[in-house]
Amino acid sequence: MFAAAIFDMDGLLIDSERPIMAAWIEAARTLDIELSHSQYLQVVGLAMTESEHILAALLGGADAYNHAVAHVRQRLQLERSDGAPLFPIKPGAAEFLSALRERGTRCAVASSSTSGQIQACLGSLGVLHHFSAFAGGDEVARAKPDPALYLLAAERLGVDPAECIAFEDSENGAKAALAAGMRVVVVPDLKHPPASIIERAFHVLESLHEAVPHLPRWFPGEAAARLS
């Protein structure tokens, strides 16, 4: 039924939202500010400029925000001291990507992270080879929920957006994929999308483990196909 799969990265392929939230809460405490989980969740799925505005307001201004950013960046190194990735792969993601590859299904990433961050994160987890194309937030003028990232990913795959399934965890990401003319499979992470998004979703899954049984119907390519 569909020719390609396009994935968000943060909160969908990699478990990044939790350590990032923990780093921001810790950074706020260095300023003697208690940043709650519910307060931080306001910025999940937003573009960077919107997130900056909200976090600066929560922390007490630009100077406090800049201090917190420096703290977060220091803590969030790609590799931990023991050599394990700071952002582990989400449950079912590696299994699902391998199954797509076996079917010869083309895959891409459409993430608000920069193209360099995408390559580094997925490379550290050993799944970079599953993707034929990437679209990063530094390559488009407008962030999600604008469809630009998903349209760019489909263009680089050489596939009509209507022939793609997008996999997303956030409200803005789902809106972006829908605006691009794609079907959307929602796999909620920290912040559950509202009913208005769930109602428009092609499917809602608890994890990418649950996507594997749907492969024969969603991507009916030759099972023995291999990507070069």
mmCIF file with all atom_site columns, C-alpha atoms in Angstrom, residues 170-172 174-176 178-179 184 186 192-204:
data_model
loop_
_atom_site.group_PDB
_atom_site.id
_atom_site.type_symbol
_atom_site.label_atom_id
_atom_site.label_alt_id
_atom_site.label_comp_id
_atom_site.label_asym_id
_atom_site.label_entity_id
_atom_site.label_seq_id
_atom_site.pdbx_PDB_ins_code
_atom_site.Cartn_x
_atom_site.Cartn_y
_atom_site.Cartn_z
_atom_site.occupancy
_atom_site.B_iso_or_equiv
_atom_site.pdbx_formal_charge
_atom_site.auth_seq_id
_atom_site.auth_comp_id
_atom_site.auth_asym_id
_atom_site.auth_atom_id
_atom_site.pdbx_PDB_model_num
ATOM 1  C CA . SER A 1 170 ? 4.415  14.504 19.013 1.00 0.00 ? 170 SER A CA 1
ATOM 2  C CA . GLU A 1 171 ? 1.430  16.645 18.107 1.00 0.00 ? 171 GLU A CA 1
ATOM 3  C CA . ASN A 1 172 ? 3.423  19.090 15.963 1.00 0.00 ? 172 ASN A CA 1
ATOM 4  C CA . ALA A 1 174 ? 1.927  14.541 13.375 1.00 0.00 ? 174 ALA A CA 1
ATOM 5  C CA . LYS A 1 175 ? 0.472  17.826 12.129 1.00 0.00 ? 175 LYS A CA 1
ATOM 6  C CA . ALA A 1 176 ? 3.497  18.315 9.874  1.00 0.00 ? 176 ALA A CA 1
ATOM 7  C CA . LEU A 1 178 ? -0.559 15.217 7.831  1.00 0.00 ? 178 LEU A CA 1
ATOM 8  C CA . ALA A 1 179 ? -0.055 18.608 6.174  1.00 0.00 ? 179 ALA A CA 1
ATOM 9  C CA . VAL A 1 184 ? 0.660  9.088  10.303 1.00 0.00 ? 184 VAL A CA 1
ATOM 10 C CA . VAL A 1 186 ? 1.495  7.878  16.279 1.00 0.00 ? 186 VAL A CA 1
ATOM 11 C CA . HIS A 1 192 ? 0.384  12.192 24.569 1.00 0.00 ? 192 HIS A CA 1
ATOM 12 C CA . PRO A 1 193 ? -1.029 13.976 21.483 1.00 0.00 ? 193 PRO A CA 1
ATOM 13 C CA . PRO A 1 194 ? -4.572 15.367 21.824 1.00 0.00 ? 194 PRO A CA 1
ATOM 14 C CA . ALA A 1 195 ? -7.687 13.570 20.638 1.00 0.00 ? 195 ALA A CA 1
ATOM 15 C CA . SER A 1 196 ? -7.798 15.729 17.505 1.00 0.00 ? 196 SER A CA 1
ATOM 16 C CA . ILE A 1 197 ? -4.518 14.142 16.359 1.00 0.00 ? 197 ILE A CA 1
ATOM 17 C CA . ILE A 1 198 ? -5.316 10.612 17.534 1.00 0.00 ? 198 ILE A CA 1
ATOM 18 C CA . GLU A 1 199 ? -8.568 10.705 15.555 1.00 0.00 ? 199 GLU A CA 1
ATOM 19 C CA . ARG A 1 200 ? -6.697 11.562 12.338 1.00 0.00 ? 200 ARG A CA 1
ATOM 20 C CA . ALA A 1 201 ? -3.941 9.000  12.853 1.00 0.00 ? 201 ALA A CA 1
ATOM 21 C CA . PHE A 1 202 ? -3.620 5.969  10.610 1.00 0.00 ? 202 PHE A CA 1
ATOM 22 C CA . HIS A 1 203 ? -2.742 3.924  13.692 1.00 0.00 ? 203 HIS A CA 1
ATOM 23 C CA . VAL A 1 204 ? -1.764 4.561  17.319 1.00 0.00 ? 204 VAL A CA 1
#
